[in-house]
Tab-separated table of C-alpha atoms in Angstrom:
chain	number	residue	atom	x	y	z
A	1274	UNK	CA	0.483	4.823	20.077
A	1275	UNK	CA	-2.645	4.000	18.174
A	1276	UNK	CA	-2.583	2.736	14.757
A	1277	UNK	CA	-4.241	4.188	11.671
A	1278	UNK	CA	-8.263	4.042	11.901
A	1279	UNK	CA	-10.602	3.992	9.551
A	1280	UNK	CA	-14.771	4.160	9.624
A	1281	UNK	CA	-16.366	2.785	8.478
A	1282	UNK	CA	-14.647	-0.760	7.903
A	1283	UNK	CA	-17.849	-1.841	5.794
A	1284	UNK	CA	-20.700	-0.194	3.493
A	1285	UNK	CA	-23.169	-0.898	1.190
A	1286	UNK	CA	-24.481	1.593	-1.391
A	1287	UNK	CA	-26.313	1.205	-4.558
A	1288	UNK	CA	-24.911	2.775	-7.774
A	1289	UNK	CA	-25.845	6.819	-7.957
A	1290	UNK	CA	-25.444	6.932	-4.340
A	1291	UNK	CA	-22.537	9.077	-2.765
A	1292	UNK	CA	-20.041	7.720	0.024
A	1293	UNK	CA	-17.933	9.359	2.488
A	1294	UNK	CA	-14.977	7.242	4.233
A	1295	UNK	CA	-13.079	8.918	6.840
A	1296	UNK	CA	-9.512	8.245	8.281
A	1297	UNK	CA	-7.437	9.131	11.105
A	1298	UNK	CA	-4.018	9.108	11.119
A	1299	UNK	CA	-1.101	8.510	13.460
A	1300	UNK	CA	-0.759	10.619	16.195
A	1301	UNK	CA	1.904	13.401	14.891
A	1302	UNK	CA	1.340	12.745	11.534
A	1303	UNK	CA	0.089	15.248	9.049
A	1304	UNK	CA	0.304	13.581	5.672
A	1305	UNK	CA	-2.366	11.221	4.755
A	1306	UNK	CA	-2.728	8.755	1.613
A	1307	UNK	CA	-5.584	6.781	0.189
A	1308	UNK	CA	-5.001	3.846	-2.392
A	1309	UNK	CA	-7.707	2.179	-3.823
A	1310	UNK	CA	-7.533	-2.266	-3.960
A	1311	UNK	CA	-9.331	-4.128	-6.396
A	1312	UNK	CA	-8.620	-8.039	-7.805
A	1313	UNK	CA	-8.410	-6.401	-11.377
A	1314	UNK	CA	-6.239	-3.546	-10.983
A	1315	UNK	CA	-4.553	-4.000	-7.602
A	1316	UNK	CA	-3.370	-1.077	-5.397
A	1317	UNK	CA	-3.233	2.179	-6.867
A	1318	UNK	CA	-2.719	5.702	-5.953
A	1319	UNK	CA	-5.933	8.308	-5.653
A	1320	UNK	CA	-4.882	10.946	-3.680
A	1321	UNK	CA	-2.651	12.560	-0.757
A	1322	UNK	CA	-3.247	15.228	1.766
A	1323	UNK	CA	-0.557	17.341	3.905
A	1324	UNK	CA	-1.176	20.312	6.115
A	1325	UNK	CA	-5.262	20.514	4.872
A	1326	UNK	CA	-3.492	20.634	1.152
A	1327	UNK	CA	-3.672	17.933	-1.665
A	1328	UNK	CA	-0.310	17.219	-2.773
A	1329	UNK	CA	-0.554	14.590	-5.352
A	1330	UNK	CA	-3.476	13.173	-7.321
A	1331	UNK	CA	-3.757	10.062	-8.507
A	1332	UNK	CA	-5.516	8.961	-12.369
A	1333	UNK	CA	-9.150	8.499	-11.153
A	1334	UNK	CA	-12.363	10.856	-12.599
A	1335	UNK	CA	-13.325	13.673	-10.377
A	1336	UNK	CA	-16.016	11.909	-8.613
A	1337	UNK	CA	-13.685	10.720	-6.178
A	1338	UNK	CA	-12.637	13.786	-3.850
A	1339	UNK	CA	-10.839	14.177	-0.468
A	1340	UNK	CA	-10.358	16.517	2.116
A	1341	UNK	CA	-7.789	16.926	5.348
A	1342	UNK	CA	-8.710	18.484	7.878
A	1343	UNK	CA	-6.679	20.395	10.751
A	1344	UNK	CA	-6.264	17.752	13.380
A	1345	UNK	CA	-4.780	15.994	10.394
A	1346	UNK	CA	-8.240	13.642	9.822
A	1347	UNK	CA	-9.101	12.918	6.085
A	1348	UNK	CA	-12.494	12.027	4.506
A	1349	UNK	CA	-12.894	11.177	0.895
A	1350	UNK	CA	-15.954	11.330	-1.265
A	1351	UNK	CA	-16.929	9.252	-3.882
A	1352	UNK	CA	-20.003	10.927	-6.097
A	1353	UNK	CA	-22.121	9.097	-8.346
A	1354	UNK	CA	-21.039	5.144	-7.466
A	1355	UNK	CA	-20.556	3.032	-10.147
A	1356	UNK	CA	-20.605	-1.118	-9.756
A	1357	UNK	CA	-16.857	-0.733	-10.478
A	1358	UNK	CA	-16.132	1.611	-7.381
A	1359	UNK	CA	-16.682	-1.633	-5.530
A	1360	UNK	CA	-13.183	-2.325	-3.793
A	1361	UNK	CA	-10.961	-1.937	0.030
A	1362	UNK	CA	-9.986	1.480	0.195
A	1363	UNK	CA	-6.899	2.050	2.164
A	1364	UNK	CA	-5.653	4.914	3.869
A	1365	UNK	CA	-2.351	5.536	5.099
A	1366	UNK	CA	-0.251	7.845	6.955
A	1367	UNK	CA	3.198	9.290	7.413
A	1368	UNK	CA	4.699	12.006	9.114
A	1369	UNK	CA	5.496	14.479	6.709
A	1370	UNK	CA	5.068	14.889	2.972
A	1371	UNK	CA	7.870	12.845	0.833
A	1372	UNK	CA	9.265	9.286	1.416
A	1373	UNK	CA	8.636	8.446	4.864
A	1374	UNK	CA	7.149	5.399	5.776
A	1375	UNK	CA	3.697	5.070	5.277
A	1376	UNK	CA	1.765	2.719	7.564
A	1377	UNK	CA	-1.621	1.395	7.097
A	1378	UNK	CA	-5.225	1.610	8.418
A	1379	UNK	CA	-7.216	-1.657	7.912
A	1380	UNK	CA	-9.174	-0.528	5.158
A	1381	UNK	CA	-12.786	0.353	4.374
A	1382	UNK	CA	-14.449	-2.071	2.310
A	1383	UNK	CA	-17.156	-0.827	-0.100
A	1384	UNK	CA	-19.795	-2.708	-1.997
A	1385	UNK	CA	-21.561	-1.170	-4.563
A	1386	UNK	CA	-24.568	-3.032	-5.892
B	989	UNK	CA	6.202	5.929	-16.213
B	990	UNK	CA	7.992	4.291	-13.475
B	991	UNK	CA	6.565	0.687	-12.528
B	992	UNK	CA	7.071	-2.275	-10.267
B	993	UNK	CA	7.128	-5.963	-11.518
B	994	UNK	CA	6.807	-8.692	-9.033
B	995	UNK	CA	7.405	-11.574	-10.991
B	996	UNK	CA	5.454	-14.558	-9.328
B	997	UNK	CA	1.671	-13.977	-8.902
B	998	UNK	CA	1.413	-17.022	-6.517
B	999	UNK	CA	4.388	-19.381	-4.525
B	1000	UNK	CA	4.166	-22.667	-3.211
B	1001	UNK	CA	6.151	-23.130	-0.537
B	1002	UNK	CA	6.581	-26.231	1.797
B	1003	UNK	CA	6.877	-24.934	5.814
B	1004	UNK	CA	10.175	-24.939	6.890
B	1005	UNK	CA	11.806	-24.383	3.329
B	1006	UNK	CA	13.151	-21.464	1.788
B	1007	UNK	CA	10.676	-18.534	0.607
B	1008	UNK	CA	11.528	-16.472	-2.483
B	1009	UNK	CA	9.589	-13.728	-4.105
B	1010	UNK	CA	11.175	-11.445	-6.748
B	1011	UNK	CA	10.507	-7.731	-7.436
B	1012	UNK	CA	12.417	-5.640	-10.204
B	1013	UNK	CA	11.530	-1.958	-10.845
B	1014	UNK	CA	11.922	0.814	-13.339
B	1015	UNK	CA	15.054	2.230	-12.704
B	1016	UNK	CA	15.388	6.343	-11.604
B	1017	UNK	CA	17.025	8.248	-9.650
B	1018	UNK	CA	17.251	7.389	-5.795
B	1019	UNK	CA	14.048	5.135	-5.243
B	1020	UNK	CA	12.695	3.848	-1.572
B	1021	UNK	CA	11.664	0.661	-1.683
B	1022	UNK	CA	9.407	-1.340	0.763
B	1023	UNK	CA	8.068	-4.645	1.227
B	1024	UNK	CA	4.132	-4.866	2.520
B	1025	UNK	CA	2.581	-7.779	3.824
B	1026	UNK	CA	-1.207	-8.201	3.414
B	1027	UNK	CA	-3.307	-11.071	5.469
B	1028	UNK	CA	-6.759	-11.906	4.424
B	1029	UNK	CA	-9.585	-8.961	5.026
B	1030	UNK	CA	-6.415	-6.683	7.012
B	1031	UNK	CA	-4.683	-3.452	5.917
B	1032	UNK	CA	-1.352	-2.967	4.950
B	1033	UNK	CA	1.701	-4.067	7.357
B	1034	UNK	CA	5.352	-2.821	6.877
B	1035	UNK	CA	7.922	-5.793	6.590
B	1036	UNK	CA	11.086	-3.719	5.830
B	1037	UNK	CA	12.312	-0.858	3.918
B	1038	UNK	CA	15.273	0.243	2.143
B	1039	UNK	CA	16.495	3.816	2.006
B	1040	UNK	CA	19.963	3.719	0.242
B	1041	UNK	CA	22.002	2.630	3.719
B	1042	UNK	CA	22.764	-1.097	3.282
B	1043	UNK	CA	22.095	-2.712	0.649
B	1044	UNK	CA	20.946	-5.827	2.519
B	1045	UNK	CA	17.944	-4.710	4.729
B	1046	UNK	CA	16.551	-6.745	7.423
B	1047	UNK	CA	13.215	-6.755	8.440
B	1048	UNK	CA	10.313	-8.196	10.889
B	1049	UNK	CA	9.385	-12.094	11.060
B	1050	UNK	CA	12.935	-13.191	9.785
B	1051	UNK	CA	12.478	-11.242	5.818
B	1052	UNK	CA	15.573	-9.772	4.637
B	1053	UNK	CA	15.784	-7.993	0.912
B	1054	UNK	CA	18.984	-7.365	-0.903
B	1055	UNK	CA	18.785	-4.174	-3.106
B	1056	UNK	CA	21.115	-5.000	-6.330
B	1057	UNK	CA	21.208	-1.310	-8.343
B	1058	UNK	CA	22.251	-3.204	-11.345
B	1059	UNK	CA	19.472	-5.461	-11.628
B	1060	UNK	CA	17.031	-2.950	-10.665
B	1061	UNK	CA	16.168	-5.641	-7.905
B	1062	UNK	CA	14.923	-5.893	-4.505
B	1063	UNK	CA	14.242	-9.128	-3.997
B	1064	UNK	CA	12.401	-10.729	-0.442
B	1065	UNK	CA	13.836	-13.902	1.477
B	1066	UNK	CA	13.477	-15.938	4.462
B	1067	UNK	CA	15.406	-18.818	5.095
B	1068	UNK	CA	12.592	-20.849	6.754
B	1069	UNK	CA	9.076	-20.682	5.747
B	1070	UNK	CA	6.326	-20.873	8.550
B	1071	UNK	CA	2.154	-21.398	8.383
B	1072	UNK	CA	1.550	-17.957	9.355
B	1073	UNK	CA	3.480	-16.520	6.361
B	1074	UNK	CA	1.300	-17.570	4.126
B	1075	UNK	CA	-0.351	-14.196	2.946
B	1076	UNK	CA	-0.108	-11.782	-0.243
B	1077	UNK	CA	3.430	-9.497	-0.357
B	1078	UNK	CA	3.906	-6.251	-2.346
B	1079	UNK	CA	6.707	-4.956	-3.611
B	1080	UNK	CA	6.334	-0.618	-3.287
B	1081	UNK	CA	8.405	1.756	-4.820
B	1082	UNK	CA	8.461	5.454	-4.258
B	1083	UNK	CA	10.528	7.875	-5.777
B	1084	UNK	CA	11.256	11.860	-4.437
B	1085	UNK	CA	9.991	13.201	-7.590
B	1086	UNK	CA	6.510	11.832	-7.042
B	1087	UNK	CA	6.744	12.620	-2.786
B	1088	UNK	CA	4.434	10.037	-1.115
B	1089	UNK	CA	2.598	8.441	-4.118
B	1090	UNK	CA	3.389	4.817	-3.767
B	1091	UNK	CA	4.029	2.654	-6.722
B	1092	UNK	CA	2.382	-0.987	-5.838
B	1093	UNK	CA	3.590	-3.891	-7.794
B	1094	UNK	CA	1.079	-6.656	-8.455
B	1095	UNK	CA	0.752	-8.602	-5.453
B	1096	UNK	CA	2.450	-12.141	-5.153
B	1097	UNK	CA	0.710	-14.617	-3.034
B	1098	UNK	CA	2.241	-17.481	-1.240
B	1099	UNK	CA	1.104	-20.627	-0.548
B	1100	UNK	CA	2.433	-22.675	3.126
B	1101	UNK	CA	2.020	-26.317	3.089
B	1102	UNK	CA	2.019	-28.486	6.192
């Protein structure tokens, strides 16, 4: 079964710009997660998806947005780029909503200059 | 607000020798807790999990973790160290109240040397 995928795996915008990362999951899974990694703050939670819904938001400003879609993909959206937006955005998946497992995609990293 | 303290940020280990890294969390009711392993420029990869079965969990590449409920503990072992270990580990917690939000602690890296 194929892992967790996510495009693309580099990008380089310049602050104002917007971004778009997309991410699909585990075949059978319908519940996907995106974390944010930086060296200052480490991993932390933005947002999760289930069944085209988001279930649980993270503490990040409203520039950063997601979206599932029916075949279980998810893009998120981050508006306005600031330098500090700069970081590996992970995205992982599980089969339902609640304390499964979630396993990995290899990250998008994003470089905001 | 529930947390996760990993309390080594980097280990020095020698190959072949012991590896220790601690983790103690906030305590609540009926936590998962998972050890992640993360190589330079990869994602994410799942070295075990515990799920309130037994409290000494077993996991890929020779880990184990004992879960102590007292301590508020869940610390990761491996009797013999080996080159490709070295890497950063995480220490997750998630707790049903909070469904799949993930709770990372801060990353402890370790160190093999020949």
């Amino acid at each position: 079964k194929a892992g967790v995928t996510q495009t693309p795996r580099y990008l380089i915008k310049t602050r104002g710009q917007q971004v778009t990362l997309s991410c699909s999951p585990i075949s059978g899974h319908r519940s996907v997660s995106w974390y944010q990694q930086t060296p200052g703050q480490g991993l932390q939670f933005l947002f999760e998806y289930f069944s085209e819904t988001q279930r649980n938001k993270g503490n990040f400003p409203g520039r950063f947005s997601g979206r599932q879609f029916s075949n279980s993909r998810s893009e998120m959206n981050v508006s306005t780029l600031e330098l500090g937006d700069s970081a590996l955005y992970l995205c992982a998946s599980t089969l339902t909503s609640g304390t499964d497992t979630q396993y990995f995609g290899p990250g998008t990293r994003l470089t905001v200059l | 607000a529930q947390s996760v303290t990993q309390l080594d940020s980097h280990v020095s280990v020698s190959e072949g020798t012991p590896v220790l890294l601690r983790c103690n969390y906030s305590s609540s009711y009926s936590p998962s807790l998972f050890w992640y392993v993360q190589h330079p420029n990869k994602g994410l990869q799942l070295l075990l999990k515990y799920t309130s079965a037994a409290t000494l969990v077993k996991g890929i590449n020779g880990f184990e973790a004992e879960f102590k409920k007292s301590e508020t503990s869940f610390h990761l072992t491996k009797p013999s160290a080996h080159m490709s270990d070295a890497a950063e580990y995480f220490c997750v917690v998630s707790w049903k109240a909070a469904g799949n939000k993930l709770t990372f602690g801060g990353g402890t890296r370790v160190l093999v040397k020949p």
